Amino acid sequence: MAENAAALPPREAMEFDVVIVGAGPAGLAAAIRLKQLSVAAGREVSVVVLEKGSAVGAHILSGAVIDPKGLSRLIPDWKEKGAPLATEVAEDQFLLLTTRGSIRFPNFLMPPLMNNHGNYIGSLGALCAWLAEQAAELGVEIYPGFPAAEVLYDENGAIAGVATGDMGVGRDGEPTENFVRGMELRGKYTFFAEGARGSLTKELIRKFDLERNSDPQKYGIGLKELWRVAPGKHRPGLVQHTFGWPLDGRTGGGSFLYHYGDNLVSVGFVVHLNYENPYLSPYDEFQRFKTHPAIRGTLEGGKRIGYGARALTEGGWQSIPELVIPGGALLGCAAGFMNVPRIKGSHNAILSGIAAAQAAFEAIGAGRAHDRLEAYTSAVRTGDIAADLKPVRNVKPLWSRFGTYLGIALGGLDMWLNTILPGKGLGFTLKHRKPDYATLKTAVAAKPIAYPKPDGVLTFDRLTNVSFSGTNHEENQPVHLKLADPAIPVAVNLPEWAEPAQRYCPAAVYEIVIEAGGSPRFQINAQNCVHCKTCDIKDPSQNITWVCPEGGGGPNYAGM
Ligand SMILES: Cc1cc2nc3c(=O)[nH]c(=O)nc-3n(C[C@H](O)[C@H](O)[C@H](O)COP(=O)(O)OP(=O)(O)OC[C@H]3O[C@@H](n4cnc5c(N)ncnc54)[C@H](O)[C@@H]3O)c2cc1C
Ligand code: SF4
């Protein structure tokens, strides 16, 4: 928004029944189900979806092995209708990597909750683009390139909609000759489906204290490259997960390799953001991982064709915040419905969209508006999402407490007990402890990590990889990474934690530059930002706030 908003012309407003922020699986499922209910009941419901990416799917990054449970409930004939999910999982492999070797876990030891039988491999971005087509055919208005930048409230403090950001604001905060005022989209109900660490969702969680009865949300950063491999190396339907090397036993995370489509392999690496060593670089761990003898063979002779990164939620059941506020609801990963051991959240995102749509449709039919959709909360807390998340609720806290080897073993035991004695498991719920920003050791107490130089064939430097994310931002606009106190990076973060932003950012946005006189300066290369939200989560001083840049800015992922 331009800095002196009072001097600007008033915003135009449009009225809808339901306003949805975010065209991911959660937001699109809600939009589609609202229209399906509307057609079935013969009662018009107007629905609008705002998406900050330049196109639907441009900001979606996922594995993705997709459990079709949600999709089948939303669109039972998705196969006949041509949903882009053609590769069914054929084989599951789970490997422990050591420095030079690997140990494969026999599949019969793996808890059935981890089984990928009946799931499909594909691009979640492509699936979202297809869902958007289905939604548009039903009459949903979808506006890509329009970030929701501000929450609107009515006179009683209930959510009344959102406003899109102003366009054409210069770097100095003043309107340029291209200035266009944002729009107000007002709704009886507003759904926040922004995915992990949504910027408006974060504001709502604070303002309404929505985490008062839950544990703090936990996060991971997921980095991904899309490769086209040599045809002889491609094994369609193979799903491979690893843990262990290159991470040490105190750092949670692991990798995925999914073979699908036209000789495509989606290779990715997740690092839990409660890591302790400020010298750790999730990006460089990912690059190093690809050089392991058990992995490199698949990629050698192939070509990396895409890159990106995105935070994912890991708190699970005990971190689900209050889901509704008067006039609003949190959907999908904005609410944290990710199943961590399965690395899956898209099925729950779709299920949450369906549940929220049902609740809003009934409320609007009863003449209600701007109140709490309690039916949505109870659908989540007693329905399929609860059944998916509750049995795995201890896996992440066990991993955090006991480290990778014992933690995973205990987590596996808990999942087995949950299979044998449904609803029981270990019989208790472990809490998450510190939020992720508070887990770093100081630089003096930590050991620097020497990462190998990229070879440009199998491993790449950050900037080269960012060019494979299609990232682009209008240069003349305010920096969208807001520092509450611009002095903190150099005055506090540098001496205390060797300014970890230089390493946790997967897009080389943050740099400590040494000036001619030898003094350090914190530089923000905002145009590189791939919108992963890691800085907003991990900055140990909680000094960085990620806000939406001008519409359409950010990555332009294709098939991620
Ligand atoms: C590396 C990685 C691997 C994963 N692997 C899998 C997997 O294999 N299987 C699986 O099921 N799940 C997987 N997940 C999780 C899955 O991607 C998420 O659970 C799912 O995408 C959540 O859907 P969502 O609709 O809640 O949010 P998202 O998919 O994040 O979509 C949110 C949308 O909202 C938009 N948006 C955000 N803020 C605004 C705003 N203010 N205004 C306008 N638009 C906005 C975003 O641009 C985005 O398009 C993975 C995640 C990651 C990061
Ligand atoms: S600046 Fe923040 S949100 Fe952007 S890529 Fe870096 S860590 Fe991610």
Short mmCIF file of N, CA and C in Angstrom, two decimals, residues 126-237:
data_model
loop_
_atom_site.label_atom_id
_atom_site.label_comp_id
_atom_site.label_asym_id
_atom_site.label_seq_id
_atom_site.Cartn_x
_atom_site.Cartn_y
_atom_site.Cartn_z
N ALA A 126 0.14 -27.99 -11.21
CA ALA A 126 -0.68 -28.34 -12.37
C ALA A 126 -2.09 -28.75 -11.91
N LEU A 127 -2.16 -29.47 -10.79
CA LEU A 127 -3.48 -29.86 -10.29
C LEU A 127 -4.30 -28.63 -9.92
N CYS A 128 -3.63 -27.62 -9.32
CA CYS A 128 -4.36 -26.40 -8.95
C CYS A 128 -4.85 -25.66 -10.19
N ALA A 129 -4.01 -25.63 -11.23
CA ALA A 129 -4.45 -24.96 -12.47
C ALA A 129 -5.69 -25.67 -13.01
N TRP A 130 -5.71 -27.00 -12.92
CA TRP A 130 -6.87 -27.77 -13.40
C TRP A 130 -8.10 -27.51 -12.49
N LEU A 131 -7.86 -27.46 -11.17
CA LEU A 131 -8.97 -27.16 -10.25
C LEU A 131 -9.55 -25.77 -10.54
N ALA A 132 -8.66 -24.83 -10.89
CA ALA A 132 -9.14 -23.48 -11.19
C ALA A 132 -10.04 -23.49 -12.43
N GLU A 133 -9.70 -24.34 -13.41
CA GLU A 133 -10.58 -24.45 -14.60
C GLU A 133 -11.95 -24.98 -14.18
N GLN A 134 -11.96 -25.99 -13.31
CA GLN A 134 -13.24 -26.56 -12.86
C GLN A 134 -14.05 -25.50 -12.12
N ALA A 135 -13.34 -24.71 -11.30
CA ALA A 135 -14.02 -23.67 -10.52
C ALA A 135 -14.61 -22.60 -11.45
N ALA A 136 -13.80 -22.19 -12.45
CA ALA A 136 -14.27 -21.14 -13.36
C ALA A 136 -15.49 -21.61 -14.14
N GLU A 137 -15.48 -22.90 -14.53
CA GLU A 137 -16.65 -23.43 -15.26
C GLU A 137 -17.92 -23.37 -14.41
N LEU A 138 -17.74 -23.46 -13.09
CA LEU A 138 -18.90 -23.40 -12.19
C LEU A 138 -19.30 -21.96 -11.87
N GLY A 139 -18.50 -21.00 -12.34
CA GLY A 139 -18.87 -19.59 -12.13
C GLY A 139 -18.10 -18.89 -11.03
N VAL A 140 -17.03 -19.50 -10.54
CA VAL A 140 -16.20 -18.82 -9.53
C VAL A 140 -15.37 -17.75 -10.24
N GLU A 141 -15.29 -16.57 -9.63
CA GLU A 141 -14.41 -15.51 -10.18
C GLU A 141 -13.04 -15.69 -9.57
N ILE A 142 -12.00 -15.86 -10.41
CA ILE A 142 -10.64 -16.07 -9.90
C ILE A 142 -9.75 -14.96 -10.44
N TYR A 143 -9.03 -14.29 -9.54
CA TYR A 143 -8.16 -13.19 -9.95
C TYR A 143 -6.71 -13.47 -9.59
N PRO A 144 -5.96 -14.10 -10.51
CA PRO A 144 -4.52 -14.24 -10.25
C PRO A 144 -3.83 -12.89 -10.40
N GLY A 145 -2.71 -12.73 -9.69
CA GLY A 145 -1.98 -11.46 -9.76
C GLY A 145 -2.54 -10.42 -8.81
N PHE A 146 -3.47 -10.84 -7.93
CA PHE A 146 -4.06 -9.90 -6.98
C PHE A 146 -3.90 -10.41 -5.55
N PRO A 147 -2.82 -9.98 -4.88
CA PRO A 147 -2.64 -10.41 -3.49
C PRO A 147 -3.64 -9.71 -2.57
N ALA A 148 -4.13 -10.43 -1.58
CA ALA A 148 -4.92 -9.80 -0.53
C ALA A 148 -3.92 -9.22 0.46
N ALA A 149 -3.94 -7.90 0.59
CA ALA A 149 -2.89 -7.23 1.37
C ALA A 149 -3.39 -6.74 2.72
N GLU A 150 -4.71 -6.69 2.90
CA GLU A 150 -5.24 -6.09 4.13
C GLU A 150 -6.56 -6.76 4.48
N VAL A 151 -6.77 -7.01 5.77
CA VAL A 151 -8.06 -7.57 6.21
C VAL A 151 -9.00 -6.41 6.52
N LEU A 152 -10.24 -6.54 6.10
CA LEU A 152 -11.23 -5.50 6.40
C LEU A 152 -12.14 -5.98 7.55
N TYR A 153 -12.48 -5.08 8.42
CA TYR A 153 -13.33 -5.41 9.57
C TYR A 153 -14.60 -4.56 9.53
N ASP A 154 -15.70 -5.10 10.06
CA ASP A 154 -16.91 -4.27 10.15
C ASP A 154 -16.92 -3.52 11.47
N GLU A 155 -18.02 -2.81 11.73
CA GLU A 155 -18.06 -1.96 12.92
C GLU A 155 -18.04 -2.77 14.23
N ASN A 156 -18.35 -4.07 14.14
CA ASN A 156 -18.30 -4.91 15.35
C ASN A 156 -16.97 -5.65 15.50
N GLY A 157 -16.05 -5.38 14.58
CA GLY A 157 -14.75 -6.07 14.66
C GLY A 157 -14.74 -7.41 13.95
N ALA A 158 -15.84 -7.78 13.29
CA ALA A 158 -15.86 -9.04 12.54
C ALA A 158 -15.17 -8.82 11.20
N ILE A 159 -14.66 -9.91 10.62
CA ILE A 159 -14.01 -9.80 9.31
C ILE A 159 -15.07 -9.54 8.25
N ALA A 160 -14.79 -8.54 7.41
CA ALA A 160 -15.78 -8.16 6.39
C ALA A 160 -15.26 -8.37 4.98
N GLY A 161 -14.02 -8.86 4.84
CA GLY A 161 -13.45 -9.08 3.52
C GLY A 161 -11.98 -8.73 3.54
N VAL A 162 -11.44 -8.49 2.35
CA VAL A 162 -10.02 -8.10 2.24
C VAL A 162 -9.89 -7.03 1.18
N ALA A 163 -8.73 -6.36 1.20
CA ALA A 163 -8.42 -5.40 0.13
C ALA A 163 -7.19 -5.89 -0.59
N THR A 164 -7.18 -5.73 -1.91
CA THR A 164 -5.98 -6.08 -2.68
C THR A 164 -4.97 -4.93 -2.53
N GLY A 165 -3.70 -5.25 -2.78
CA GLY A 165 -2.67 -4.23 -2.63
C GLY A 165 -2.75 -3.18 -3.72
N ASP A 166 -2.30 -1.96 -3.41
CA ASP A 166 -2.17 -0.93 -4.46
C ASP A 166 -1.07 -1.37 -5.42
N MET A 167 -1.22 -1.01 -6.69
CA MET A 167 -0.18 -1.28 -7.68
C MET A 167 0.50 0.05 -8.02
N GLY A 168 1.76 -0.02 -8.47
CA GLY A 168 2.45 1.19 -8.92
C GLY A 168 2.87 2.09 -7.78
N VAL A 169 3.27 1.47 -6.64
CA VAL A 169 3.84 2.27 -5.55
C VAL A 169 5.36 2.15 -5.67
N GLY A 170 6.06 3.27 -5.62
CA GLY A 170 7.52 3.27 -5.81
C GLY A 170 8.26 2.73 -4.60
N ARG A 171 9.56 2.56 -4.76
CA ARG A 171 10.40 2.04 -3.69
C ARG A 171 10.35 2.95 -2.45
N ASP A 172 10.10 4.25 -2.70
CA ASP A 172 10.03 5.21 -1.58
C ASP A 172 8.66 5.24 -0.93
N GLY A 173 7.74 4.38 -1.39
CA GLY A 173 6.41 4.35 -0.78
C GLY A 173 5.44 5.34 -1.41
N GLU A 174 5.91 6.11 -2.38
CA GLU A 174 5.04 7.12 -3.03
C GLU A 174 4.45 6.55 -4.32
N PRO A 175 3.21 6.97 -4.68
CA PRO A 175 2.61 6.49 -5.93
C PRO A 175 3.44 6.91 -7.14
N THR A 176 3.60 6.02 -8.11
CA THR A 176 4.28 6.37 -9.37
C THR A 176 3.19 6.67 -10.41
N GLU A 177 3.63 6.93 -11.65
CA GLU A 177 2.62 7.24 -12.69
C GLU A 177 1.79 6.00 -13.04
N ASN A 178 2.24 4.83 -12.61
CA ASN A 178 1.46 3.60 -12.87
C ASN A 178 0.52 3.25 -11.71
N PHE A 179 0.34 4.19 -10.79
CA PHE A 179 -0.40 3.85 -9.58
C PHE A 179 -1.86 3.44 -9.86
N VAL A 180 -2.27 2.32 -9.27
CA VAL A 180 -3.67 1.89 -9.33
C VAL A 180 -4.07 1.48 -7.92
N ARG A 181 -5.15 2.08 -7.44
CA ARG A 181 -5.60 1.79 -6.08
C ARG A 181 -6.11 0.35 -5.98
N GLY A 182 -5.90 -0.29 -4.84
CA GLY A 182 -6.43 -1.64 -4.61
C GLY A 182 -7.95 -1.64 -4.54
N MET A 183 -8.52 -2.84 -4.54
CA MET A 183 -9.99 -3.00 -4.50
C MET A 183 -10.37 -3.61 -3.16
N GLU A 184 -11.56 -3.29 -2.70
CA GLU A 184 -12.10 -3.99 -1.53
C GLU A 184 -13.00 -5.11 -2.01
N LEU A 185 -12.80 -6.30 -1.49
CA LEU A 185 -13.69 -7.41 -1.79
C LEU A 185 -14.36 -7.79 -0.49
N ARG A 186 -15.63 -7.48 -0.41
CA ARG A 186 -16.35 -7.68 0.84
C ARG A 186 -17.19 -8.94 0.76
N GLY A 187 -17.22 -9.70 1.86
CA GLY A 187 -17.95 -10.95 1.83
C GLY A 187 -18.65 -11.23 3.15
N LYS A 188 -19.69 -12.08 3.07
CA LYS A 188 -20.36 -12.50 4.32
C LYS A 188 -19.39 -13.34 5.13
N TYR A 189 -18.56 -14.12 4.40
CA TYR A 189 -17.51 -14.91 5.05
C TYR A 189 -16.25 -14.79 4.21
N THR A 190 -15.10 -14.77 4.87
CA THR A 190 -13.81 -14.71 4.18
C THR A 190 -12.98 -15.90 4.63
N PHE A 191 -12.49 -16.66 3.65
CA PHE A 191 -11.65 -17.82 3.95
C PHE A 191 -10.20 -17.47 3.69
N PHE A 192 -9.34 -17.76 4.65
CA PHE A 192 -7.90 -17.53 4.49
C PHE A 192 -7.25 -18.87 4.18
N ALA A 193 -6.86 -19.04 2.93
CA ALA A 193 -6.29 -20.30 2.44
C ALA A 193 -4.93 -19.99 1.83
N GLU A 194 -4.10 -19.29 2.62
CA GLU A 194 -2.82 -18.77 2.11
C GLU A 194 -1.68 -19.78 2.18
N GLY A 195 -1.92 -20.97 2.72
CA GLY A 195 -0.84 -21.94 2.87
C GLY A 195 -0.01 -21.62 4.10
N ALA A 196 1.13 -22.34 4.22
CA ALA A 196 1.96 -22.22 5.44
C ALA A 196 2.41 -20.77 5.64
N ARG A 197 2.25 -20.29 6.88
CA ARG A 197 2.68 -18.95 7.29
C ARG A 197 2.11 -17.85 6.41
N GLY A 198 0.80 -17.90 6.19
CA GLY A 198 0.15 -16.85 5.41
C GLY A 198 0.34 -15.50 6.09
N SER A 199 0.52 -14.45 5.29
CA SER A 199 0.81 -13.14 5.88
C SER A 199 -0.42 -12.56 6.59
N LEU A 200 -1.61 -12.71 6.00
CA LEU A 200 -2.81 -12.22 6.68
C LEU A 200 -3.18 -13.16 7.82
N THR A 201 -2.97 -14.45 7.59
CA THR A 201 -3.27 -15.44 8.64
C THR A 201 -2.45 -15.14 9.89
N LYS A 202 -1.19 -14.79 9.69
CA LYS A 202 -0.32 -14.47 10.83
C LYS A 202 -0.89 -13.30 11.63
N GLU A 203 -1.38 -12.29 10.88
CA GLU A 203 -1.97 -11.12 11.55
C GLU A 203 -3.20 -11.53 12.36
N LEU A 204 -4.03 -12.40 11.76
CA LEU A 204 -5.26 -12.83 12.46
C LEU A 204 -4.92 -13.66 13.70
N ILE A 205 -3.92 -14.53 13.57
CA ILE A 205 -3.55 -15.39 14.71
C ILE A 205 -3.13 -14.51 15.88
N ARG A 206 -2.37 -13.45 15.59
CA ARG A 206 -1.93 -12.52 16.65
C ARG A 206 -3.12 -11.75 17.20
N LYS A 207 -3.87 -11.12 16.29
CA LYS A 207 -4.93 -10.19 16.71
C LYS A 207 -5.99 -10.90 17.56
N PHE A 208 -6.34 -12.12 17.14
CA PHE A 208 -7.41 -12.83 17.85
C PHE A 208 -6.85 -13.90 18.81
N ASP A 209 -5.54 -13.92 18.99
CA ASP A 209 -4.89 -14.87 19.91
C ASP A 209 -5.35 -16.31 19.62
N LEU A 210 -5.29 -16.68 18.35
CA LEU A 210 -5.88 -17.96 17.94
C LEU A 210 -5.06 -19.17 18.39
N GLU A 211 -3.83 -18.94 18.86
CA GLU A 211 -3.02 -20.08 19.32
C GLU A 211 -3.07 -20.23 20.84
N ARG A 212 -4.07 -19.57 21.48
CA ARG A 212 -4.06 -19.59 22.95
C ARG A 212 -4.26 -20.99 23.51
N ASN A 213 -4.97 -21.85 22.79
CA ASN A 213 -5.21 -23.19 23.30
C ASN A 213 -4.43 -24.27 22.55
N SER A 214 -3.44 -23.85 21.76
CA SER A 214 -2.69 -24.85 21.00
C SER A 214 -1.19 -24.63 21.19
N ASP A 215 -0.40 -25.62 20.79
CA ASP A 215 1.05 -25.47 20.83
C ASP A 215 1.47 -24.50 19.73
N PRO A 216 2.70 -23.96 19.84
CA PRO A 216 3.15 -23.10 18.72
C PRO A 216 3.25 -23.91 17.44
N GLN A 217 3.00 -23.26 16.31
CA GLN A 217 3.14 -23.98 15.03
C GLN A 217 4.61 -24.29 14.80
N LYS A 218 4.91 -25.44 14.23
CA LYS A 218 6.27 -25.83 13.86
C LYS A 218 6.35 -25.85 12.34
N TYR A 219 7.56 -25.66 11.82
CA TYR A 219 7.71 -25.56 10.36
C TYR A 219 8.93 -26.32 9.87
N GLY A 220 8.94 -26.59 8.60
CA GLY A 220 10.13 -27.06 7.91
C GLY A 220 10.30 -26.20 6.67
N ILE A 221 11.52 -26.22 6.11
CA ILE A 221 11.68 -25.61 4.78
C ILE A 221 11.88 -26.76 3.80
N GLY A 222 11.11 -26.72 2.72
CA GLY A 222 11.23 -27.74 1.68
C GLY A 222 11.84 -27.13 0.44
N LEU A 223 12.94 -27.73 -0.04
CA LEU A 223 13.59 -27.26 -1.27
C LEU A 223 13.38 -28.32 -2.32
N LYS A 224 13.15 -27.88 -3.54
CA LYS A 224 12.84 -28.87 -4.56
C LYS A 224 13.47 -28.49 -5.90
N GLU A 225 13.94 -29.51 -6.61
CA GLU A 225 14.33 -29.34 -8.01
C GLU A 225 13.52 -30.34 -8.83
N LEU A 226 13.16 -29.92 -10.01
CA LEU A 226 12.51 -30.83 -10.94
C LEU A 226 13.55 -31.23 -11.98
N TRP A 227 13.72 -32.52 -12.19
CA TRP A 227 14.72 -33.02 -13.14
C TRP A 227 14.04 -33.82 -14.23
N ARG A 228 14.58 -33.68 -15.44
CA ARG A 228 14.22 -34.63 -16.50
C ARG A 228 15.40 -35.58 -16.60
N VAL A 229 15.18 -36.84 -16.26
CA VAL A 229 16.30 -37.78 -16.15
C VAL A 229 16.44 -38.60 -17.44
N ALA A 230 17.59 -39.24 -17.56
CA ALA A 230 17.81 -40.10 -18.72
C ALA A 230 16.75 -41.21 -18.70
N PRO A 231 16.16 -41.53 -19.87
CA PRO A 231 15.04 -42.49 -19.88
C PRO A 231 15.35 -43.80 -19.16
N GLY A 232 16.58 -44.27 -19.25
CA GLY A 232 16.94 -45.54 -18.59
C GLY A 232 16.91 -45.47 -17.08
N LYS A 233 16.93 -44.26 -16.55
CA LYS A 233 16.96 -44.09 -15.08
C LYS A 233 15.55 -43.88 -14.51
N HIS A 234 14.59 -43.72 -15.43
CA HIS A 234 13.25 -43.35 -14.96
C HIS A 234 12.44 -44.58 -14.58
N ARG A 235 11.88 -44.56 -13.37
CA ARG A 235 11.07 -45.70 -12.91
C ARG A 235 9.71 -45.16 -12.48
N PRO A 236 8.80 -44.97 -13.44
CA PRO A 236 7.52 -44.31 -13.14
C PRO A 236 6.82 -44.97 -11.95
N GLY A 237 6.39 -44.16 -11.03
CA GLY A 237 5.67 -44.68 -9.86
C GLY A 237 6.55 -44.95 -8.66
#
